[in-house]
Short mmCIF file of C-alpha atoms and ligand atoms in Angstrom, two decimals:
data_model
loop_
_atom_site.label_atom_id
_atom_site.label_comp_id
_atom_site.label_asym_id
_atom_site.label_seq_id
_atom_site.Cartn_x
_atom_site.Cartn_y
_atom_site.Cartn_z
CA MET A 1 -15.80 29.07 -41.68
CA ARG A 2 -16.36 27.78 -38.18
CA LEU A 3 -19.87 26.87 -37.23
CA SER A 4 -20.42 27.47 -33.54
CA ARG A 5 -21.24 24.33 -31.69
CA PRO A 6 -24.86 23.97 -30.49
CA ALA A 7 -25.17 25.08 -26.88
CA LEU A 8 -25.60 21.51 -25.73
CA PRO A 9 -24.55 20.07 -22.37
CA ARG A 10 -21.08 18.57 -22.83
CA ALA A 11 -22.25 15.02 -22.30
CA LEU A 12 -24.80 15.29 -25.08
CA ARG A 13 -22.34 17.27 -27.20
CA ARG A 14 -19.95 14.38 -26.92
CA ALA A 15 -22.53 12.36 -28.83
CA THR A 16 -22.89 14.99 -31.54
CA ALA A 17 -19.23 15.90 -31.70
CA GLY A 18 -18.74 14.02 -34.92
CA VAL A 19 -21.24 16.14 -36.81
CA ALA A 20 -20.06 19.48 -35.35
CA THR A 21 -16.47 18.63 -36.04
CA LEU A 22 -17.16 17.75 -39.65
CA ALA A 23 -19.08 21.05 -40.01
CA ALA A 24 -16.05 22.86 -38.67
CA ALA A 25 -13.83 20.95 -41.05
CA GLY A 26 -13.03 24.24 -42.76
CA LEU A 27 -10.69 24.88 -39.84
CA LEU A 28 -8.89 21.70 -40.71
CA ALA A 29 -8.37 22.59 -44.35
CA ALA A 30 -4.98 24.12 -43.57
CA THR A 31 -2.68 23.50 -46.51
CA ALA A 32 0.35 23.68 -44.25
CA PRO A 33 2.82 20.83 -44.79
CA ALA A 34 1.84 18.06 -42.41
CA ALA A 35 4.14 16.85 -39.67
CA LEU A 36 6.07 13.71 -40.59
CA ALA A 37 5.37 10.49 -38.72
CA ALA A 38 7.91 9.43 -36.16
CA PRO A 39 10.80 7.37 -37.64
CA SER A 40 9.75 3.76 -38.22
CA PRO A 41 11.30 0.96 -36.14
CA THR A 42 14.41 -0.72 -37.51
CA LEU A 43 13.03 -4.24 -37.04
CA ALA A 44 9.64 -5.70 -37.95
CA ALA A 45 8.12 -8.15 -35.49
CA PRO A 46 7.59 -11.76 -36.53
CA ASP A 47 4.14 -13.27 -36.78
CA ILE A 48 3.17 -14.91 -33.51
CA PRO A 49 1.78 -18.35 -34.43
CA LEU A 50 -1.78 -18.63 -33.13
CA ALA A 51 -1.30 -22.38 -32.72
CA ASN A 52 1.52 -21.78 -30.23
CA VAL A 53 -0.60 -19.36 -28.21
CA LYS A 54 -3.49 -21.82 -28.17
CA ALA A 55 -1.15 -24.60 -27.06
CA HIS A 56 -0.38 -22.57 -23.94
CA LEU A 57 -4.11 -22.11 -23.37
CA SER A 58 -4.59 -25.87 -23.65
CA GLN A 59 -1.91 -26.33 -21.01
CA PHE A 60 -3.59 -23.81 -18.73
CA GLN A 61 -6.89 -25.65 -19.28
CA SER A 62 -5.32 -29.01 -18.42
CA ILE A 63 -3.73 -27.51 -15.32
CA ALA A 64 -7.09 -26.15 -14.15
CA THR A 65 -8.86 -29.43 -14.89
CA ALA A 66 -6.25 -31.32 -12.87
CA ASN A 67 -6.45 -28.88 -9.97
CA GLY A 68 -10.05 -28.37 -8.94
CA GLY A 69 -11.13 -26.48 -12.05
CA ASN A 70 -9.24 -23.23 -11.49
CA ARG A 71 -5.85 -21.48 -11.43
CA ALA A 72 -6.71 -19.07 -8.63
CA HIS A 73 -4.37 -17.40 -6.14
CA GLY A 74 -3.46 -19.75 -3.31
CA ARG A 75 -4.67 -22.83 -5.20
CA PRO A 76 -2.40 -25.50 -6.71
CA GLY A 77 -3.52 -24.61 -10.23
CA TYR A 78 -1.89 -21.20 -9.98
CA LYS A 79 1.54 -22.45 -8.92
CA ALA A 80 1.33 -25.12 -11.64
CA SER A 81 0.69 -22.34 -14.17
CA ILE A 82 3.78 -20.48 -12.90
CA ASP A 83 5.87 -23.64 -13.15
CA TYR A 84 4.70 -24.26 -16.74
CA ALA A 85 5.58 -20.77 -17.94
CA LYS A 86 8.87 -20.68 -16.03
CA ALA A 87 10.03 -23.94 -17.59
CA LYS A 88 9.36 -22.58 -21.09
CA LEU A 89 11.23 -19.36 -20.36
CA ASP A 90 14.21 -21.04 -18.69
CA ALA A 91 14.56 -23.33 -21.70
CA ALA A 92 14.46 -20.28 -24.00
CA GLY A 93 17.38 -18.53 -22.27
CA PHE A 94 15.56 -16.02 -20.07
CA THR A 95 16.77 -15.12 -16.59
CA THR A 96 13.70 -15.91 -14.50
CA THR A 97 12.79 -14.91 -10.97
CA VAL A 98 9.80 -16.13 -8.91
CA GLN A 99 8.82 -13.43 -6.44
CA GLN A 100 6.77 -14.66 -3.47
CA PHE A 101 4.23 -12.63 -1.49
CA THR A 102 1.39 -13.37 0.90
CA SER A 103 -2.21 -12.35 0.37
CA SER A 104 -5.36 -13.52 2.13
CA GLY A 105 -3.27 -15.96 4.12
CA ALA A 106 -1.91 -17.72 1.04
CA THR A 107 1.39 -17.56 -0.77
CA GLY A 108 1.30 -15.79 -4.12
CA TYR A 109 3.87 -15.73 -6.90
CA ASN A 110 4.99 -13.30 -9.60
CA LEU A 111 7.11 -14.66 -12.45
CA ILE A 112 9.63 -12.19 -13.91
CA ALA A 113 11.64 -13.05 -17.02
CA ASP A 114 14.53 -10.84 -18.17
CA TRP A 115 15.92 -11.18 -21.68
CA PRO A 116 19.69 -10.70 -21.34
CA GLY A 117 21.00 -7.55 -23.06
CA GLY A 118 19.67 -4.14 -23.97
CA ASP A 119 20.21 -0.89 -22.10
CA PRO A 120 19.77 -1.68 -18.39
CA ASN A 121 18.73 1.91 -17.85
CA LYS A 122 15.82 1.64 -20.31
CA VAL A 123 13.59 -1.29 -19.39
CA LEU A 124 10.52 -2.11 -21.47
CA MET A 125 8.06 -4.38 -19.62
CA ALA A 126 5.16 -6.45 -20.91
CA GLY A 127 2.91 -8.34 -18.51
CA ALA A 128 -0.30 -10.16 -17.79
CA HIS A 129 -1.92 -11.60 -14.72
CA LEU A 130 -1.73 -15.39 -14.65
CA ASP A 131 -4.29 -16.05 -11.93
CA SER A 132 -7.93 -16.95 -12.56
CA VAL A 133 -10.92 -16.49 -10.33
CA SER A 134 -11.75 -19.51 -8.19
CA SER A 135 -14.95 -20.20 -10.15
CA GLY A 136 -13.26 -21.28 -13.36
CA PRO A 137 -10.10 -21.97 -15.39
CA GLY A 138 -9.71 -18.32 -16.50
CA ILE A 139 -8.70 -19.09 -20.09
CA ASN A 140 -9.71 -15.70 -21.51
CA ASP A 141 -9.28 -13.94 -18.15
CA ASN A 142 -6.41 -14.12 -18.23
CA GLY A 143 -4.87 -17.13 -19.87
CA SER A 144 -5.18 -15.19 -23.13
CA GLY A 145 -2.97 -12.30 -22.04
CA SER A 146 -0.55 -14.65 -20.27
CA ALA A 147 -0.21 -16.87 -23.34
CA GLY A 148 0.18 -13.91 -25.71
CA VAL A 149 2.97 -12.43 -23.59
CA LEU A 150 4.61 -15.86 -23.13
CA GLU A 151 4.66 -16.60 -26.86
CA THR A 152 6.00 -13.13 -27.61
CA ALA A 153 8.83 -13.73 -25.15
CA LEU A 154 9.56 -17.08 -26.80
CA ALA A 155 9.57 -15.33 -30.19
CA VAL A 156 12.20 -12.91 -28.84
CA SER A 157 14.30 -15.96 -27.99
CA ARG A 158 13.71 -17.65 -31.36
CA ALA A 159 14.82 -14.43 -33.07
CA GLN A 160 17.75 -13.99 -30.64
CA LEU A 161 16.59 -10.39 -30.64
CA GLU A 162 19.15 -7.75 -29.66
CA PRO A 163 16.91 -4.88 -28.57
CA THR A 164 18.13 -1.41 -27.66
CA LYS A 165 16.04 -1.50 -24.49
CA HIS A 166 16.23 -4.22 -21.85
CA LEU A 167 13.14 -6.45 -22.17
CA ARG A 168 11.39 -7.74 -19.08
CA PHE A 169 8.26 -9.91 -19.15
CA ALA A 170 6.02 -10.54 -16.13
CA TRP A 171 3.16 -12.75 -15.04
CA TRP A 172 1.31 -11.45 -11.99
CA GLY A 173 -0.35 -13.29 -9.12
CA ALA A 174 -3.54 -12.35 -7.30
CA GLU A 175 -4.73 -9.72 -9.77
CA GLU A 176 -8.28 -10.88 -9.17
CA LEU A 177 -7.90 -10.08 -5.45
CA GLY A 178 -7.00 -6.47 -6.28
CA LEU A 179 -3.82 -6.18 -8.37
CA ILE A 180 -1.96 -7.68 -5.40
CA GLY A 181 0.99 -9.22 -7.24
CA SER A 182 1.77 -6.26 -9.49
CA LYS A 183 1.40 -3.84 -6.58
CA TYR A 184 3.80 -5.98 -4.56
CA TYR A 185 6.31 -5.94 -7.43
CA VAL A 186 6.17 -2.17 -7.91
CA ASN A 187 6.22 -1.41 -4.18
CA ASN A 188 9.31 -3.58 -3.73
CA LEU A 189 11.11 -2.20 -6.77
CA PRO A 190 13.73 0.31 -5.54
CA SER A 191 12.98 3.80 -6.86
CA THR A 192 16.28 3.73 -8.78
CA GLU A 193 15.01 0.62 -10.61
CA ARG A 194 11.52 2.04 -11.10
CA SER A 195 12.95 5.08 -12.86
CA LYS A 196 14.56 2.79 -15.43
CA VAL A 197 11.21 1.35 -16.56
CA SER A 198 10.41 3.28 -19.72
CA GLY A 199 7.00 1.68 -20.14
CA TYR A 200 4.72 -1.14 -19.03
CA LEU A 201 2.41 -2.90 -21.51
CA ASN A 202 -0.57 -4.76 -19.99
CA PHE A 203 -2.62 -7.52 -21.58
CA ASP A 204 -5.68 -8.66 -19.65
CA MET A 205 -8.39 -10.42 -21.70
CA ILE A 206 -7.23 -10.29 -25.33
CA GLY A 207 -9.29 -13.13 -26.81
CA SER A 208 -12.89 -12.47 -25.78
CA PRO A 209 -15.41 -14.59 -27.71
CA ASN A 210 -17.47 -11.55 -28.85
CA PRO A 211 -14.47 -9.27 -29.13
CA GLY A 212 -14.00 -5.54 -29.23
CA TYR A 213 -10.64 -3.97 -30.01
CA PHE A 214 -9.84 -1.54 -27.21
CA VAL A 215 -6.58 0.33 -26.74
CA TYR A 216 -5.73 1.90 -23.39
CA ASP A 217 -5.64 5.70 -23.71
CA ASP A 218 -2.77 6.28 -21.34
CA ASP A 219 0.73 6.99 -22.65
CA PRO A 220 0.32 8.56 -26.11
CA VAL A 221 3.38 6.90 -27.64
CA ILE A 222 2.31 3.42 -26.50
CA GLU A 223 -1.28 4.12 -27.55
CA LYS A 224 -0.08 5.21 -31.00
CA THR A 225 2.07 2.09 -31.34
CA PHE A 226 -0.99 -0.12 -30.91
CA LYS A 227 -3.24 2.10 -33.02
CA ASP A 228 -0.71 2.09 -35.86
CA TYR A 229 -0.64 -1.70 -35.72
CA TYR A 230 -4.40 -1.98 -35.98
CA ALA A 231 -4.54 0.71 -38.67
CA GLY A 232 -2.20 -1.52 -40.65
CA LEU A 233 -4.80 -4.28 -40.36
CA ASN A 234 -7.56 -1.79 -41.20
CA VAL A 235 -9.25 -2.78 -37.94
CA PRO A 236 -10.85 0.14 -36.08
CA THR A 237 -10.12 0.47 -32.39
CA GLU A 238 -11.75 2.32 -29.49
CA ILE A 239 -10.10 3.78 -26.44
CA GLU A 240 -10.52 1.63 -23.34
CA THR A 241 -12.64 3.75 -21.02
CA GLU A 242 -13.44 1.36 -18.18
CA GLY A 243 -9.82 0.31 -17.70
CA ASP A 244 -8.55 2.81 -15.25
CA GLY A 245 -7.66 0.88 -12.13
CA ARG A 246 -9.13 -2.31 -13.50
CA SER A 247 -5.92 -4.22 -14.15
CA ASP A 248 -2.21 -4.44 -13.41
CA HIS A 249 -1.22 -1.40 -15.49
CA ALA A 250 -2.72 0.68 -12.67
CA SER A 251 0.06 -0.46 -10.32
CA PHE A 252 2.63 1.04 -12.71
CA LYS A 253 0.61 4.11 -13.66
CA ASN A 254 0.21 4.96 -9.98
CA VAL A 255 3.98 5.41 -9.66
CA GLY A 256 4.30 7.45 -12.85
CA ILE A 257 5.47 4.77 -15.26
CA PRO A 258 4.04 5.17 -18.79
CA VAL A 259 1.52 2.41 -19.50
CA GLY A 260 -0.58 1.04 -22.31
CA GLY A 261 -2.33 -2.12 -23.30
CA LEU A 262 -5.06 -3.95 -25.16
CA PHE A 263 -8.42 -5.38 -24.14
CA THR A 264 -11.20 -7.24 -25.95
CA GLY A 265 -13.95 -6.67 -23.39
CA ALA A 266 -15.56 -8.38 -20.41
CA SER A 267 -19.12 -8.27 -19.15
CA ARG A 268 -20.18 -5.05 -20.88
CA THR A 269 -22.51 -5.44 -23.86
CA LYS A 270 -21.38 -4.92 -27.45
CA SER A 271 -23.42 -2.15 -29.09
CA SER A 272 -24.91 -2.40 -32.57
CA ALA A 273 -22.44 0.22 -33.78
CA GLN A 274 -19.59 -1.89 -32.42
CA ALA A 275 -21.02 -5.02 -34.02
CA GLN A 276 -21.16 -3.08 -37.30
CA LYS A 277 -17.45 -2.36 -37.21
CA TRP A 278 -16.11 -5.47 -35.50
CA GLY A 279 -18.64 -8.19 -36.28
CA GLY A 280 -19.93 -10.38 -33.53
CA THR A 281 -23.24 -10.07 -31.72
CA ALA A 282 -24.78 -6.80 -30.64
CA GLY A 283 -26.61 -6.81 -27.36
CA GLN A 284 -24.38 -9.60 -26.03
CA ALA A 285 -21.47 -9.31 -23.62
CA PHE A 286 -17.98 -9.23 -25.07
CA ASP A 287 -17.29 -12.22 -22.80
CA ARG A 288 -20.41 -13.99 -21.48
CA CYS A 289 -18.22 -16.31 -19.42
CA TYR A 290 -16.38 -13.54 -17.59
CA HIS A 291 -15.44 -14.86 -14.14
CA SER A 292 -17.47 -18.01 -14.78
CA SER A 293 -16.79 -21.71 -14.99
CA CYS A 294 -17.37 -21.54 -18.77
CA ASP A 295 -14.23 -19.42 -19.27
CA THR A 296 -12.58 -22.42 -20.93
CA THR A 297 -10.60 -22.95 -24.13
CA ALA A 298 -13.97 -22.80 -25.92
CA ASN A 299 -14.34 -19.20 -24.70
CA ILE A 300 -11.81 -17.71 -27.11
CA ASN A 301 -12.13 -15.88 -30.43
CA ASP A 302 -9.15 -17.04 -32.48
CA THR A 303 -9.01 -13.93 -34.68
CA ALA A 304 -8.89 -11.61 -31.69
CA LEU A 305 -6.29 -13.74 -29.92
CA ASP A 306 -4.15 -13.91 -33.06
CA ARG A 307 -4.36 -10.18 -33.81
CA ASN A 308 -3.62 -9.19 -30.23
CA SER A 309 -0.73 -11.63 -29.87
CA ASP A 310 0.76 -10.12 -33.03
CA ALA A 311 0.09 -6.64 -31.60
CA ILE A 312 2.06 -7.53 -28.46
CA ALA A 313 5.00 -8.56 -30.62
CA HIS A 314 4.65 -5.41 -32.73
CA ALA A 315 4.81 -3.22 -29.62
CA VAL A 316 7.74 -5.11 -28.07
CA TRP A 317 9.74 -4.98 -31.30
CA THR A 318 8.80 -1.36 -32.07
CA LEU A 319 9.36 0.10 -28.61
CA GLY A 320 12.15 -2.31 -27.71
CA THR A 321 14.35 -1.82 -30.76
CA GLU A 322 13.85 1.87 -31.58
CA THR A 323 17.14 3.72 -31.64
CA PRO A 324 17.08 6.45 -29.03
CA VAL A 325 17.52 9.78 -30.75
CA PRO A 326 20.91 11.21 -29.69
CA PRO A 327 20.35 14.34 -27.63
CA GLY A 328 20.34 17.35 -29.95
CA ASP A 329 20.32 21.06 -29.32
CA THR A 330 17.11 22.04 -27.62
CA TYR A 331 15.31 25.37 -27.41
CA GLU A 332 12.53 25.46 -24.83
CA ASN A 333 9.84 27.80 -23.53
CA THR A 334 8.27 26.79 -20.22
CA ALA A 335 6.11 29.87 -19.70
CA ASP A 336 2.42 29.04 -19.27
CA VAL A 337 0.17 30.59 -21.90
CA ALA A 338 -3.59 30.48 -21.32
CA ILE A 339 -5.67 29.26 -24.29
CA PRO A 340 -8.99 31.14 -24.58
CA ASP A 341 -11.97 28.84 -24.79
CA ASN A 342 -13.30 28.66 -28.35
CA GLY A 343 -11.33 31.78 -29.13
CA ALA A 344 -8.31 33.32 -30.82
CA ALA A 345 -5.09 31.39 -31.28
CA VAL A 346 -2.22 32.03 -28.89
CA THR A 347 1.50 31.55 -29.47
CA SER A 348 4.61 30.67 -27.50
CA THR A 349 8.01 31.54 -28.98
CA VAL A 350 11.47 30.01 -28.90
CA ASN A 351 14.27 32.08 -30.39
CA VAL A 352 16.82 29.96 -32.22
CA THR A 353 20.21 31.62 -32.72
CA GLY A 354 23.77 30.69 -33.57
CA ARG A 355 22.89 27.86 -35.94
CA THR A 356 23.96 27.63 -39.58
CA GLY A 357 21.87 26.63 -42.57
CA ASN A 358 18.41 25.15 -42.51
CA ALA A 359 16.47 23.20 -39.94
CA PRO A 360 16.57 19.37 -40.22
CA ALA A 361 14.14 17.11 -42.03
CA THR A 362 13.39 15.56 -38.65
CA LEU A 363 12.88 18.61 -36.47
CA LYS A 364 11.41 17.38 -33.18
CA ALA A 365 8.72 19.41 -31.40
CA ASP A 366 7.91 18.23 -27.88
CA VAL A 367 4.62 19.71 -26.81
CA ASP A 368 3.04 19.81 -23.35
CA ILE A 369 -0.46 21.32 -23.41
CA ARG A 370 -2.77 20.83 -20.44
CA HIS A 371 -6.35 20.96 -21.68
CA THR A 372 -9.46 18.96 -20.90
CA TRP A 373 -11.18 17.47 -23.98
CA ARG A 374 -8.12 17.75 -26.17
CA GLY A 375 -10.27 17.27 -29.27
CA ASP A 376 -11.02 21.04 -29.10
CA VAL A 377 -7.41 21.94 -29.74
CA VAL A 378 -5.53 22.67 -32.98
CA VAL A 379 -1.73 22.92 -32.83
CA ASP A 380 0.66 24.35 -35.44
CA LEU A 381 4.39 24.98 -35.56
CA LEU A 382 5.24 28.32 -37.22
CA ALA A 383 8.66 28.64 -38.82
CA PRO A 384 10.46 32.01 -38.54
CA ASP A 385 9.13 32.98 -42.00
CA GLY A 386 5.57 32.21 -40.91
CA THR A 387 5.17 28.87 -42.69
CA ALA A 388 2.72 26.77 -40.68
CA TYR A 389 3.21 23.08 -40.03
CA ARG A 390 0.07 21.36 -38.72
CA LEU A 391 0.97 19.21 -35.73
CA LYS A 392 -2.50 18.34 -34.47
CA ASN A 393 -6.00 18.78 -35.90
CA SER A 394 -9.08 19.21 -33.76
CA SER A 395 -10.93 15.94 -33.28
CA GLY A 396 -14.28 16.58 -31.66
CA ASN A 397 -14.80 13.22 -30.03
CA ASP A 398 -11.34 12.91 -28.50
CA SER A 399 -12.45 13.56 -24.95
CA ALA A 400 -9.17 12.57 -23.36
CA ASP A 401 -7.17 15.23 -21.53
CA ASN A 402 -3.85 16.85 -22.37
CA ILE A 403 -1.59 16.81 -25.36
CA ILE A 404 1.81 15.54 -24.29
CA ALA A 405 3.38 14.39 -27.49
CA THR A 406 6.39 14.55 -29.75
CA TYR A 407 5.97 15.60 -33.37
CA THR A 408 8.57 15.26 -36.10
CA VAL A 409 8.46 17.87 -38.85
CA ASN A 410 10.33 18.10 -42.14
CA ALA A 411 11.56 21.67 -41.75
CA SER A 412 14.49 21.29 -44.16
CA SER A 413 13.21 24.16 -46.28
CA GLU A 414 13.28 26.56 -43.32
CA ALA A 415 16.19 28.66 -42.06
CA ALA A 416 17.11 27.35 -38.62
CA ASN A 417 17.69 30.69 -36.93
CA GLY A 418 14.79 32.92 -35.96
CA ALA A 419 11.65 33.02 -33.87
CA TRP A 420 9.83 29.71 -34.03
CA LYS A 421 6.31 29.73 -32.59
CA LEU A 422 3.88 27.14 -31.29
CA ARG A 423 0.40 28.29 -32.24
CA VAL A 424 -2.51 26.79 -30.30
CA GLN A 425 -6.24 27.40 -30.74
CA ASP A 426 -9.27 26.05 -28.92
CA VAL A 427 -11.96 25.76 -31.59
CA ALA A 428 -14.89 24.54 -29.53
CA ALA A 429 -16.79 25.88 -26.55
CA GLN A 430 -16.26 24.59 -22.99
CA ASP A 431 -13.09 23.03 -21.64
CA THR A 432 -10.04 25.24 -21.31
CA GLY A 433 -6.36 24.86 -20.80
CA TYR A 434 -2.91 26.29 -21.31
CA ILE A 435 0.44 25.73 -22.97
CA ASN A 436 2.59 24.29 -20.20
CA SER A 437 5.83 24.09 -22.16
CA TRP A 438 7.27 23.14 -25.51
CA LYS A 439 10.66 22.64 -27.04
CA LEU A 440 12.39 22.17 -30.35
CA THR A 441 15.24 19.71 -30.81
CA PHE A 442 17.55 20.19 -33.81
N1 DTR B 501 -10.62 -6.42 -14.01
C1 DTR B 501 -10.14 -7.37 -15.03
C2 DTR B 501 -11.01 -7.37 -16.26
C3 DTR B 501 -11.25 -6.02 -16.77
C4 DTR B 501 -12.41 -5.33 -16.69
N2 DTR B 501 -12.29 -4.10 -17.32
C5 DTR B 501 -11.03 -4.02 -17.81
C6 DTR B 501 -10.40 -3.00 -18.51
C7 DTR B 501 -9.05 -3.17 -18.87
C8 DTR B 501 -8.36 -4.36 -18.52
C9 DTR B 501 -9.03 -5.40 -17.80
C10 DTR B 501 -10.35 -5.21 -17.47
C11 DTR B 501 -10.13 -8.76 -14.48
O1 DTR B 501 -11.20 -9.24 -14.11
O2 DTR B 501 -9.06 -9.36 -14.48
CA1 CA B 502 -0.35 -14.15 -35.56
ZN1 ZN B 503 -10.91 -11.20 -13.88
ZN1 ZN B 504 -8.13 -10.21 -15.90
#
């Protein structure tokens, strides 16, 4: 039975979504076989030693102390930070490049480190800005992200990893002036090279002293990779809502490259609900020393830094070593189908013919549904005999837009040939959308 949602303004309804959704749980009681998770990665990431990450932070601190108290763009402390990281990467067998640019009348530097090997047409990037503000050493912002990415790169070398994708790590200059270094990199990357970048992972402030665990809600596959990691630790996460445009991932997102990342919070205040789930101090900023002289090595939460450094490695190993699925036979429907708001389900059909036997245990359904507040939407795959496979439940408080995802379903009990249908229903008032396209890959 579906209880209609109270006629509340959307903003307020967002706050009550949890209750309404639970009340509508009857809709979610489908007994259809659930979709299988995507295949797991072939290689598990190593633990990233916290002590190694903190040793890099100590170096960044010493560099700042020896250079006027900061590592800011245009100041000697920044170039010294570049030189430190480059030396480590050169010694570990990376092919490094220092890219120069000018901003505010000063020379800036990006450090790019390529790990030899992998498919040159599928480049996975992980990066962090290395510059601080001029008012302090910038150990959490963003020595933490820089050190986590650096130690992950060094772990790739220690493991002599042979990824399927080509791995590229980057440390950006002049982020604090407005994402200058990463914008310069992207703008000067030929479009043929840009199209090879399969994803960019950004890490800006990952060790805040009063930490939250935020995951960027951009590319769904990258987001899921991080969420799965934290689910394995039984640590709840929240989607990063203030991030758009706030760090170097924006430079990549703006040119259509899939992005994701992690963040432990800056000057915003931790709520009591967040303190309940993460510990720390409610009513206090996630990082009280944000952009201040007290952003030193004392301004780090070791647990957050350790978890996030391990999460970087998990994402690099998972996304970097996954075996690309060989192209199979695809059956697609690109006709738009409007989804009535809070109304009846609609379907889109693909007719599968000429195949023998049953569908595979890893039948892939790529779905592209454009819909604001995707939490309203329930998605099922219907086999030719009508058996329903639940791909996505409604989730009232998922206010993000669009469902562009790949689901893997064990359809081995279904005859392959016949009319397969995508069934979509909007189960909550307000917000509308449409099926843009979907396809099955056998
Ligand atoms: N602008 C970043 C810090 C920052 C603030 N909000 C977010 C969200 C996601 C990543 C980073 C940030 C800086 O000061 O470097
Ligand atoms: Ca660790
Ligand atoms: Zn900053
Ligand atoms: Zn930052």
